[in-house]
Amino acid sequence: MEVVSMRRAEVPAVRDHAVVLGAGIAGLCTAAVLTRHFARVTLVERDQIKGKAADGSRGRRGVPQSPHIHTVLTRAAQEMEQLFPGLIDQCLAGGAVSAELGSQSRITYHGHTLPQRFAGIDGIMASRPFLEARLRERTLQLRSLSLRDGVEVTGLATEGTRGGAAVRGVALYPRGMEAGGEVLEADLVVDAMGRGGRSGAWLEGMGYPRAREERTRIDVTYASRHFALPPDALGADRAVMVGATASRPRGMVFAAQENGSWVVSLHSYGHHRAPVDDEEFLAFAATIAPPDVMNELRRAEPLDQIAVYRFPCGVRRRYDLLKRFPDGLLAVGDALCSVNPVYGAGISLAVREAVLLEECLAEEAARPLARRFFSSAHDATYPAWWLSKIGDYSLVQDGVSARLLGSSFRRLMAAAASDPKTASAVLRSLSFVDSPLKLVRPRILRQMLHQPTSRQPGTTAK
C-alpha cells in the first residue's frame, strides 16, 4: 500500500495530530518540538523499543551505526538542553564523560597534529544507545505523545487529486504481518526514518517530482569496539583522533564513553576494508594509533564484539528547490542530509533541524510550512555538507575541482598544526560552534598560501 485516498470530510483539524516516523535522535527531538504545537503527537517506530534498557547497554537493529563513536558538542548540547531541560546533567549523572575538545583531545588531520589548546568546545561523550535511551525516556514522558512501535509504515494517506494532493496520514501494518493494517490520520507527517526514508518515492506516487539528490562518493567502512578503561586512562586526554590521508586511507578515533568504557572506531576507505576479527582489529589499530593508545588497548578488556558499518556516500536531498510540495509532509535528519560520519555532524544537524522546525511553527507566515522549513534546513545543513565534501575530496581526488579543494583542506590543516589560533578556528568550525566562513579570513589564507605543497604521495582511496 503506497497511497490511501481520504474523503475531504475525514481531514483532521489543523494542528490536531502530528505523526513522526522513526524514533532515532532526529525523530525524538522532532517529536518533542511537535508536542508544543499539536494537541497529539504519535511516534511510529519499526523496532520494538518499549522497555528498552535505560542504561544504554544495547543498540537496536534500526540504527546500524549505533556502536560507533558519537559525541554531542557545544551547540548540539545547548539545543538539546533547550528541548529537554536538565538532560545534560542527567547524562553526566548517569556516567557520561564531559571534555573540552581543544585541550582534551589529540587530533591529527592529514599527518598534521593540531596543538592542544582551550577552544571553548565542550563535548558530552557517551555511546549512541546511552544518549538515545535518555532522549527516548524524556520524550515518552511528554503527556501529549504516544508511541506505536513494532509497526511498518507502508505508505501515505492523501486527500486531493494527483499532483495536488495533501498528506493526511500514514498507512501502518504490524511488523512481519500481512493483515491488521490501518490508516493513522494526521495533518502533519514527518519522515525521520534516516537515509532509507521513503519520501522521494511517496512524492512520485502522489504526482510530485522527487527532490534532486547531491551525492559525494565516500565508501568508508567502520569497525568499532568498546573496552573497559577508566576516564583518565590517557591522563587528561579524553579522545585521540587520527584522520586518514590519501596515501594511507585509514584512520581511528579512541574516545572515553560512559561508565568506565572507551570506544575504538577504526575507519578505512575504498578497498582498504576495516578489520572483522580480534587479531586484525589490534593489528589495524597499531598502524595508526599512538603508542600510549596501543598500550591501553592491549591490556583492556573488550566489552562487546566488533561491529562493522559501511557508509557508501553522503546524500543531501534538495527539498528546498522544489516548486511544488504537498501540504502535511516534512523530512528531517538523515532523510534530509547525511554526511560522512567521520565528521560527527549527524547529531548536531538533527537537533538543529528540530530547533528550526520549532521556530517555523511558532511564527505566523503566509508561506507554507514545508517551504519555510526546508529553506532554513538548507542554510543549516550546507556548512556541514560543504566541510565534509572538502574533507572527502582531500582523500578521493577525482577531477580538477576535487583536487583543488582537497589541496586547500590539507594546506589548512598544515597551517592549523603550526598555529594554535588557527587550530582553534578549525576545530570551532568543524564542531559548528563558528561559521566555516571564519576559515577564509586573510590571516588564515596567508598561512595556507605559505605552506609547502600539500600533494601527498601514494595511491588515493579509490
Short mmCIF file of C-alpha atoms in Angstrom, two decimals:
data_model
loop_
_atom_site.label_atom_id
_atom_site.label_comp_id
_atom_site.label_asym_id
_atom_site.label_seq_id
_atom_site.Cartn_x
_atom_site.Cartn_y
_atom_site.Cartn_z
CA MET A 1 0.00 0.00 0.00
CA GLU A 2 1.60 3.24 -1.12
CA VAL A 3 -1.19 5.83 -1.14
CA VAL A 4 -4.58 5.74 0.55
CA SER A 5 -7.13 8.34 -0.55
CA MET A 6 -9.28 10.08 2.06
CA ARG A 7 -12.52 12.00 1.65
CA ARG A 8 -12.39 15.69 2.46
CA ALA A 9 -14.71 15.22 5.44
CA GLU A 10 -12.10 12.97 7.04
CA VAL A 11 -9.35 15.62 7.04
CA PRO A 12 -8.28 16.29 10.67
CA ALA A 13 -8.27 19.78 12.18
CA VAL A 14 -5.16 21.89 11.79
CA ARG A 15 -2.53 21.16 14.45
CA ASP A 16 -4.61 18.43 15.96
CA HIS A 17 -2.35 15.43 15.31
CA ALA A 18 1.24 15.03 14.09
CA VAL A 19 2.99 11.74 13.31
CA VAL A 20 6.76 11.28 13.42
CA LEU A 21 8.16 8.26 11.56
CA GLY A 22 11.32 7.00 13.25
CA ALA A 23 12.40 7.12 16.90
CA GLY A 24 16.07 7.90 16.41
CA ILE A 25 17.64 11.10 17.65
CA ALA A 26 16.11 13.20 14.85
CA GLY A 27 12.67 11.69 15.43
CA LEU A 28 12.80 12.09 19.21
CA CYS A 29 13.88 15.73 19.05
CA THR A 30 11.27 16.48 16.38
CA ALA A 31 8.53 14.77 18.37
CA ALA A 32 9.43 16.82 21.46
CA VAL A 33 9.08 20.02 19.42
CA LEU A 34 5.75 18.98 17.93
CA THR A 35 4.20 18.31 21.35
CA ARG A 36 4.44 22.06 21.95
CA HIS A 37 2.39 22.86 18.86
CA PHE A 38 -0.01 19.94 18.30
CA ALA A 39 -2.72 18.55 20.52
CA ARG A 40 -1.44 14.99 19.93
CA VAL A 41 1.80 13.51 18.61
CA THR A 42 2.34 9.87 17.68
CA LEU A 43 5.86 8.46 17.38
CA VAL A 44 5.97 5.49 14.99
CA GLU A 45 8.94 3.09 15.10
CA ARG A 46 9.61 -0.17 13.28
CA ASP A 47 11.75 -1.58 16.11
CA GLN A 48 10.34 -2.72 19.42
CA ILE A 49 11.60 -0.06 21.84
CA LYS A 50 9.14 -0.13 24.76
CA GLY A 51 11.05 -1.05 27.89
CA LYS A 52 14.40 -0.68 26.14
CA ALA A 53 17.24 -0.67 28.67
CA ALA A 54 17.69 2.84 30.07
CA ASP A 55 21.37 2.14 30.75
CA GLY A 56 22.04 2.28 27.02
CA SER A 57 23.68 -1.16 27.08
CA ARG A 58 22.12 -2.23 23.80
CA GLY A 59 21.60 -0.64 20.46
CA ARG A 60 18.82 -1.60 18.07
CA ARG A 61 18.50 -3.01 14.60
CA GLY A 62 17.20 0.19 13.02
CA VAL A 63 20.36 2.12 13.95
CA PRO A 64 23.27 0.13 12.44
CA GLN A 65 25.68 2.99 13.20
CA SER A 66 24.80 2.75 16.90
CA PRO A 67 28.02 1.00 18.12
CA HIS A 68 30.30 3.62 16.60
CA ILE A 69 31.71 6.86 18.02
CA HIS A 70 29.20 9.59 18.93
CA THR A 71 29.80 12.93 20.66
CA VAL A 72 27.42 15.77 21.50
CA LEU A 73 29.30 19.03 21.01
CA THR A 74 28.66 22.51 22.42
CA ARG A 75 25.91 23.80 20.17
CA ALA A 76 24.05 20.50 19.97
CA ALA A 77 24.27 20.14 23.77
CA GLN A 78 22.85 23.63 24.27
CA GLU A 79 19.99 22.97 21.85
CA MET A 80 19.24 19.58 23.38
CA GLU A 81 19.04 21.32 26.73
CA GLN A 82 16.62 23.78 25.15
CA LEU A 83 14.38 20.88 24.07
CA PHE A 84 14.90 18.74 27.18
CA PRO A 85 15.79 20.93 30.19
CA GLY A 86 18.16 19.13 32.57
CA LEU A 87 19.14 16.47 30.02
CA ILE A 88 22.88 17.18 30.09
CA ASP A 89 23.07 16.96 33.88
CA GLN A 90 21.05 13.76 33.66
CA CYS A 91 23.56 12.28 31.19
CA LEU A 92 26.54 13.30 33.31
CA ALA A 93 24.92 11.91 36.45
CA GLY A 94 24.32 8.66 34.56
CA GLY A 95 28.02 8.29 33.75
CA ALA A 96 28.63 10.28 30.56
CA VAL A 97 32.03 12.00 30.26
CA SER A 98 32.49 15.73 29.71
CA ALA A 99 35.50 17.07 27.82
CA GLU A 100 36.79 20.25 26.20
CA LEU A 101 37.69 19.28 22.64
CA GLY A 102 40.54 21.71 22.08
CA SER A 103 42.55 20.92 25.20
CA GLN A 104 41.50 17.35 25.99
CA SER A 105 41.71 15.80 22.55
CA ARG A 106 44.68 14.86 20.40
CA ILE A 107 43.72 15.43 16.78
CA THR A 108 45.75 14.66 13.67
CA TYR A 109 44.45 15.61 10.22
CA HIS A 110 46.41 14.64 7.10
CA GLY A 111 49.50 13.91 9.13
CA HIS A 112 49.37 17.28 10.92
CA THR A 113 48.80 17.14 14.70
CA LEU A 114 46.96 20.18 16.00
CA PRO A 115 48.27 21.90 19.13
CA GLN A 116 46.17 21.21 22.21
CA ARG A 117 44.67 24.47 23.38
CA PHE A 118 41.41 25.52 25.00
CA ALA A 119 38.91 26.24 22.21
CA GLY A 120 35.64 26.57 24.12
CA ILE A 121 34.20 23.38 22.61
CA ASP A 122 32.59 21.29 25.32
CA GLY A 123 31.59 17.75 24.47
CA ILE A 124 29.37 15.15 26.12
CA MET A 125 30.94 11.80 25.36
CA ALA A 126 28.69 8.75 25.56
CA SER A 127 27.54 5.90 23.36
CA ARG A 128 24.62 6.30 20.97
CA PRO A 129 22.41 3.79 22.89
CA PHE A 130 23.12 5.65 26.16
CA LEU A 131 22.12 9.01 24.69
CA GLU A 132 19.15 7.71 22.72
CA ALA A 133 17.78 5.89 25.79
CA ARG A 134 17.72 9.13 27.76
CA LEU A 135 16.18 11.13 24.93
CA ARG A 136 13.56 8.42 24.48
CA GLU A 137 12.79 8.34 28.21
CA ARG A 138 12.29 12.11 28.31
CA THR A 139 10.23 12.14 25.10
CA LEU A 140 7.88 9.37 26.20
CA GLN A 141 7.17 11.32 29.40
CA LEU A 142 5.52 14.10 27.37
CA ARG A 143 1.80 13.96 28.04
CA SER A 144 0.55 14.55 24.51
CA LEU A 145 2.84 11.93 22.97
CA SER A 146 2.06 8.28 22.31
CA LEU A 147 4.33 5.55 20.89
CA ARG A 148 3.48 2.97 18.25
CA ASP A 149 6.44 0.60 17.96
CA GLY A 150 6.86 -2.67 16.11
CA VAL A 151 4.91 -1.38 13.10
CA GLU A 152 5.81 -0.87 9.44
CA VAL A 153 4.95 2.29 7.52
CA THR A 154 3.67 1.16 4.13
CA GLY A 155 2.63 4.45 2.61
CA LEU A 156 0.86 7.76 2.96
CA ALA A 157 -2.80 8.63 3.22
CA THR A 158 -3.65 11.55 0.95
CA GLU A 159 -6.53 13.85 0.12
CA GLY A 160 -6.91 15.57 -3.25
CA THR A 161 -6.01 14.88 -6.87
CA ARG A 162 -2.73 13.54 -8.22
CA GLY A 163 -0.15 16.32 -8.48
CA GLY A 164 -2.04 18.45 -5.96
CA ALA A 165 -2.69 16.01 -3.15
CA ALA A 166 -2.04 16.75 0.51
CA VAL A 167 -0.78 14.25 3.07
CA ARG A 168 -3.39 13.37 5.67
CA GLY A 169 -1.85 10.40 7.47
CA VAL A 170 0.09 7.16 7.12
CA ALA A 171 -0.76 3.53 6.44
CA LEU A 172 0.62 1.09 9.03
CA TYR A 173 0.94 -2.67 9.43
CA PRO A 174 2.21 -4.66 12.41
CA ARG A 175 5.78 -5.63 11.57
CA GLY A 176 6.07 -9.05 9.96
CA MET A 177 2.31 -9.42 9.41
CA GLU A 178 0.22 -9.23 6.24
CA ALA A 179 -3.07 -8.37 7.94
CA GLY A 180 -4.25 -5.86 10.51
CA GLY A 181 -3.33 -2.70 8.59
CA GLU A 182 -4.76 0.70 9.47
CA VAL A 183 -4.62 4.33 8.46
CA LEU A 184 -3.36 6.71 11.13
CA GLU A 185 -4.79 10.13 10.29
CA ALA A 186 -2.69 13.27 10.82
CA ASP A 187 -2.34 16.76 9.46
CA LEU A 188 1.47 16.57 9.60
CA VAL A 189 3.70 13.57 8.90
CA VAL A 190 7.46 13.87 9.46
CA ASP A 191 9.84 11.41 7.81
CA ALA A 192 12.66 10.81 10.32
CA MET A 193 13.47 7.31 9.04
CA GLY A 194 17.08 8.08 8.18
CA ARG A 195 18.87 7.54 4.89
CA GLY A 196 16.27 4.93 3.98
CA GLY A 197 13.38 7.38 4.29
CA ARG A 198 10.83 6.90 1.51
CA SER A 199 9.62 10.45 1.00
CA GLY A 200 11.05 10.57 -2.52
CA ALA A 201 9.09 7.54 -3.69
CA TRP A 202 5.99 8.80 -1.93
CA LEU A 203 6.25 12.15 -3.69
CA GLU A 204 6.42 10.45 -7.09
CA GLY A 205 3.43 8.30 -6.19
CA MET A 206 1.45 11.47 -5.48
CA GLY A 207 2.44 13.08 -8.78
CA TYR A 208 5.11 15.39 -7.36
CA PRO A 209 8.75 15.47 -8.51
CA ARG A 210 11.47 13.90 -6.39
CA ALA A 211 13.94 16.23 -4.76
CA ARG A 212 17.29 16.47 -6.52
CA GLU A 213 19.94 14.46 -4.69
CA GLU A 214 23.50 15.68 -4.26
CA ARG A 215 25.91 12.82 -3.57
CA THR A 216 29.54 12.59 -2.51
CA ARG A 217 31.04 9.16 -3.05
CA ILE A 218 32.91 8.12 0.11
CA ASP A 219 32.92 4.33 0.52
CA VAL A 220 34.08 4.33 4.12
CA THR A 221 33.85 1.29 6.41
CA TYR A 222 33.86 1.42 10.21
CA ALA A 223 34.81 -1.23 12.73
CA SER A 224 34.17 -0.36 16.38
CA ARG A 225 34.56 -2.00 19.75
CA HIS A 226 34.18 -0.89 23.36
CA PHE A 227 36.78 -1.55 26.05
CA ALA A 228 36.79 -1.26 29.85
CA LEU A 229 39.13 1.57 30.85
CA PRO A 230 38.85 4.46 33.33
CA PRO A 231 38.25 8.02 32.02
CA ASP A 232 41.82 9.00 32.95
CA ALA A 233 43.45 6.12 31.05
CA LEU A 234 45.25 8.73 28.92
CA GLY A 235 45.72 11.28 31.68
CA ALA A 236 43.75 14.47 30.95
CA ASP A 237 43.03 13.46 27.35
CA ARG A 238 39.57 12.14 26.63
CA ALA A 239 39.93 11.43 22.91
CA VAL A 240 42.55 10.70 20.27
CA MET A 241 41.71 11.10 16.59
CA VAL A 242 44.00 10.22 13.69
CA GLY A 243 42.47 11.03 10.31
CA ALA A 244 43.06 9.22 7.05
CA THR A 245 45.30 10.54 4.28
CA ALA A 246 45.27 9.93 0.55
CA SER A 247 48.37 7.73 0.82
CA ARG A 248 47.10 5.95 3.96
CA PRO A 249 43.30 5.78 3.62
CA ARG A 250 42.59 4.63 7.17
CA GLY A 251 42.03 6.40 10.46
CA MET A 252 40.80 5.95 14.02
CA VAL A 253 39.09 7.54 16.99
CA PHE A 254 39.72 6.41 20.58
CA ALA A 255 37.34 8.15 22.96
CA ALA A 256 36.06 7.91 26.51
CA GLN A 257 32.44 6.86 26.90
CA GLU A 258 30.08 6.39 29.82
CA ASN A 259 30.74 4.38 32.98
CA GLY A 260 34.37 3.34 32.58
CA SER A 261 34.33 2.45 28.90
CA TRP A 262 36.16 3.66 25.82
CA VAL A 263 35.28 3.12 22.17
CA VAL A 264 37.71 2.48 19.32
CA SER A 265 36.27 3.29 15.88
CA LEU A 266 38.58 2.34 13.03
CA HIS A 267 37.70 3.50 9.54
CA SER A 268 39.05 2.85 6.07
CA TYR A 269 38.24 3.96 2.55
CA GLY A 270 37.78 2.09 -0.71
CA HIS A 271 39.13 -1.44 -0.83
CA HIS A 272 41.04 -0.91 2.45
CA ARG A 273 38.37 -2.67 4.49
CA ALA A 274 38.11 -2.38 8.25
CA PRO A 275 39.04 -5.47 10.33
CA VAL A 276 36.48 -8.03 11.46
CA ASP A 277 38.30 -10.25 13.98
CA ASP A 278 40.26 -9.66 17.19
CA GLU A 279 43.78 -10.01 15.80
CA GLU A 280 43.07 -7.93 12.70
CA PHE A 281 41.46 -5.25 14.83
CA LEU A 282 44.53 -4.68 17.02
CA ALA A 283 46.91 -5.04 14.06
CA PHE A 284 44.93 -2.44 12.10
CA ALA A 285 44.90 -0.07 15.10
CA ALA A 286 48.66 -0.45 15.55
CA THR A 287 49.26 1.03 12.08
CA ILE A 288 47.59 4.28 13.15
CA ALA A 289 47.36 4.68 16.92
CA PRO A 290 49.98 6.39 19.11
CA PRO A 291 51.99 4.06 21.39
CA ASP A 292 50.15 5.00 24.60
CA VAL A 293 46.80 4.21 22.98
CA MET A 294 48.05 0.79 21.85
CA ASN A 295 49.39 0.08 25.35
CA GLU A 296 45.91 0.68 26.77
CA LEU A 297 44.16 -1.34 24.08
CA ARG A 298 46.39 -4.37 24.53
CA ARG A 299 45.65 -4.57 28.26
CA ALA A 300 41.97 -3.53 28.16
CA GLU A 301 39.05 -5.94 28.44
CA PRO A 302 36.70 -5.89 25.41
CA LEU A 303 33.09 -5.20 26.38
CA ASP A 304 31.44 -6.30 23.14
CA GLN A 305 32.04 -7.80 19.72
CA ILE A 306 33.47 -5.87 16.77
CA ALA A 307 30.69 -4.04 14.91
CA VAL A 308 31.12 -3.14 11.22
CA TYR A 309 29.22 -0.44 9.34
CA ARG A 310 29.65 0.73 5.73
CA PHE A 311 28.78 4.22 4.53
CA PRO A 312 28.90 4.39 0.71
CA CYS A 313 28.13 8.07 0.09
CA GLY A 314 26.92 11.31 1.55
CA VAL A 315 23.46 12.39 0.36
CA ARG A 316 21.67 15.72 0.53
CA ARG A 317 18.11 15.94 -0.76
CA ARG A 318 17.24 19.41 -2.03
CA TYR A 319 13.62 19.74 -0.97
CA ASP A 320 14.26 23.46 -0.73
CA LEU A 321 14.47 23.65 -4.55
CA LEU A 322 11.09 22.03 -5.25
CA LYS A 323 8.47 24.41 -6.60
CA ARG A 324 5.65 22.07 -5.60
CA PHE A 325 5.47 20.08 -2.37
CA PRO A 326 2.45 18.52 -0.66
CA ASP A 327 0.92 20.02 2.43
CA GLY A 328 1.33 17.87 5.52
CA LEU A 329 4.75 16.27 4.90
CA LEU A 330 8.30 17.06 6.07
CA ALA A 331 11.65 15.21 6.16
CA VAL A 332 14.33 15.66 8.83
CA GLY A 333 17.65 14.21 9.93
CA ASP A 334 19.44 11.80 7.61
CA ALA A 335 16.33 11.63 5.44
CA LEU A 336 17.21 15.22 4.54
CA CYS A 337 21.03 15.32 4.73
CA SER A 338 23.60 12.71 5.78
CA VAL A 339 27.35 13.30 5.65
CA ASN A 340 30.41 11.14 6.26
CA PRO A 341 30.10 10.01 9.92
CA VAL A 342 33.82 10.64 10.50
CA TYR A 343 33.00 14.35 10.84
CA GLY A 344 30.47 13.77 13.63
CA ALA A 345 27.77 16.06 12.21
CA GLY A 346 24.72 13.80 12.40
CA ILE A 347 23.55 14.58 15.94
CA SER A 348 24.27 18.29 15.57
CA LEU A 349 22.22 18.53 12.36
CA ALA A 350 19.31 16.52 13.76
CA VAL A 351 19.00 18.74 16.83
CA ARG A 352 19.46 21.95 14.82
CA GLU A 353 16.67 20.98 12.43
CA ALA A 354 14.32 20.30 15.33
CA VAL A 355 15.02 23.77 16.72
CA LEU A 356 14.45 25.31 13.30
CA LEU A 357 11.15 23.46 12.96
CA GLU A 358 10.00 24.93 16.26
CA GLU A 359 10.90 28.42 15.02
CA CYS A 360 8.89 27.83 11.85
CA LEU A 361 5.88 26.54 13.79
CA ALA A 362 5.99 29.48 16.19
CA GLU A 363 5.95 32.17 13.53
CA GLU A 364 2.94 33.44 11.63
CA ALA A 365 3.74 33.40 7.93
CA ALA A 366 1.94 33.22 4.63
CA ARG A 367 4.38 30.76 3.08
CA PRO A 368 3.68 27.03 3.60
CA LEU A 369 5.45 25.33 6.48
CA ALA A 370 7.43 22.99 4.22
CA ARG A 371 8.85 25.81 2.12
CA ARG A 372 9.95 27.76 5.20
CA PHE A 373 11.40 24.75 7.00
CA PHE A 374 13.33 23.34 4.04
CA SER A 375 14.79 26.76 3.31
CA SER A 376 16.01 27.10 6.91
CA ALA A 377 17.24 23.50 6.97
CA HIS A 378 19.26 24.07 3.80
CA ASP A 379 21.06 27.00 5.42
CA ALA A 380 21.77 24.84 8.49
CA THR A 381 23.00 21.73 6.66
CA TYR A 382 25.05 23.46 3.98
CA PRO A 383 28.13 24.23 6.15
CA ALA A 384 28.37 20.60 7.33
CA TRP A 385 27.84 19.34 3.78
CA TRP A 386 30.45 21.73 2.40
CA LEU A 387 33.07 20.91 5.04
CA SER A 388 32.60 17.16 4.76
CA LYS A 389 32.71 17.36 0.98
CA ILE A 390 36.02 19.20 1.05
CA GLY A 391 37.38 16.73 3.58
CA ASP A 392 36.30 13.80 1.43
CA TYR A 393 37.81 15.41 -1.67
CA SER A 394 41.13 15.52 0.14
CA LEU A 395 41.06 11.71 0.15
CA VAL A 396 39.26 10.74 -3.05
CA GLN A 397 40.82 13.06 -5.61
CA ASP A 398 38.74 12.59 -8.75
CA GLY A 399 38.56 15.65 -11.02
CA VAL A 400 40.25 19.04 -11.05
CA SER A 401 37.87 20.74 -8.61
CA ALA A 402 38.17 17.86 -6.14
CA ARG A 403 41.97 18.04 -6.25
CA LEU A 404 41.95 21.80 -5.73
CA LEU A 405 39.53 21.64 -2.80
CA GLY A 406 41.38 18.71 -1.29
CA SER A 407 44.69 20.52 -1.57
CA SER A 408 43.21 23.57 0.16
CA PHE A 409 41.93 21.41 3.01
CA ARG A 410 45.35 19.83 3.52
CA ARG A 411 47.04 23.23 3.48
CA LEU A 412 44.53 24.43 6.07
CA MET A 413 45.43 21.54 8.36
CA ALA A 414 49.15 22.22 7.91
CA ALA A 415 48.54 25.85 8.90
CA ALA A 416 46.49 24.75 11.93
CA ALA A 417 49.29 22.46 13.09
CA SER A 418 51.71 25.39 13.24
CA ASP A 419 49.42 27.99 14.83
CA PRO A 420 47.20 27.42 17.91
CA LYS A 421 44.78 30.22 16.92
CA THR A 422 44.21 28.66 13.53
CA ALA A 423 43.83 25.25 15.15
CA SER A 424 41.10 26.62 17.42
CA ALA A 425 39.37 28.24 14.44
CA VAL A 426 39.43 24.93 12.55
CA LEU A 427 38.02 22.96 15.48
CA ARG A 428 35.30 25.53 16.19
CA SER A 429 34.20 25.43 12.54
CA LEU A 430 34.31 21.63 12.28
CA SER A 431 32.28 21.49 15.51
CA PHE A 432 29.71 24.02 14.18
CA VAL A 433 30.39 26.44 17.01
CA ASP A 434 31.51 29.06 14.44
CA SER A 435 30.73 29.55 10.77
CA PRO A 436 33.17 27.95 8.28
CA LEU A 437 33.43 31.41 6.71
CA LYS A 438 35.81 32.30 9.55
CA LEU A 439 38.31 29.91 7.95
CA VAL A 440 38.72 32.23 4.96
CA ARG A 441 39.94 35.20 6.97
CA PRO A 442 43.00 36.90 5.46
CA ARG A 443 45.32 35.75 8.24
CA ILE A 444 44.41 32.09 7.73
CA LEU A 445 44.54 32.37 3.95
CA ARG A 446 48.05 33.82 4.14
CA GLN A 447 49.13 30.93 6.34
CA MET A 448 47.70 28.43 3.87
CA LEU A 449 49.49 30.07 0.92
CA HIS A 450 52.82 29.87 2.72
CA GLN A 451 52.51 26.15 3.39
CA PRO A 452 54.66 23.84 1.23
CA THR A 453 52.81 21.95 -1.48
CA SER A 454 50.35 19.60 0.18
CA ARG A 455 50.25 16.98 -2.54
CA GLN A 456 50.71 13.62 -0.90
CA PRO A 457 52.49 10.68 -2.48
CA GLY A 458 50.93 7.26 -2.78
CA THR A 459 47.64 5.97 -4.07
CA THR A 460 44.29 7.59 -3.44
CA ALA A 461 41.42 5.87 -1.72
CA LYS A 462 39.57 4.78 -4.81
#
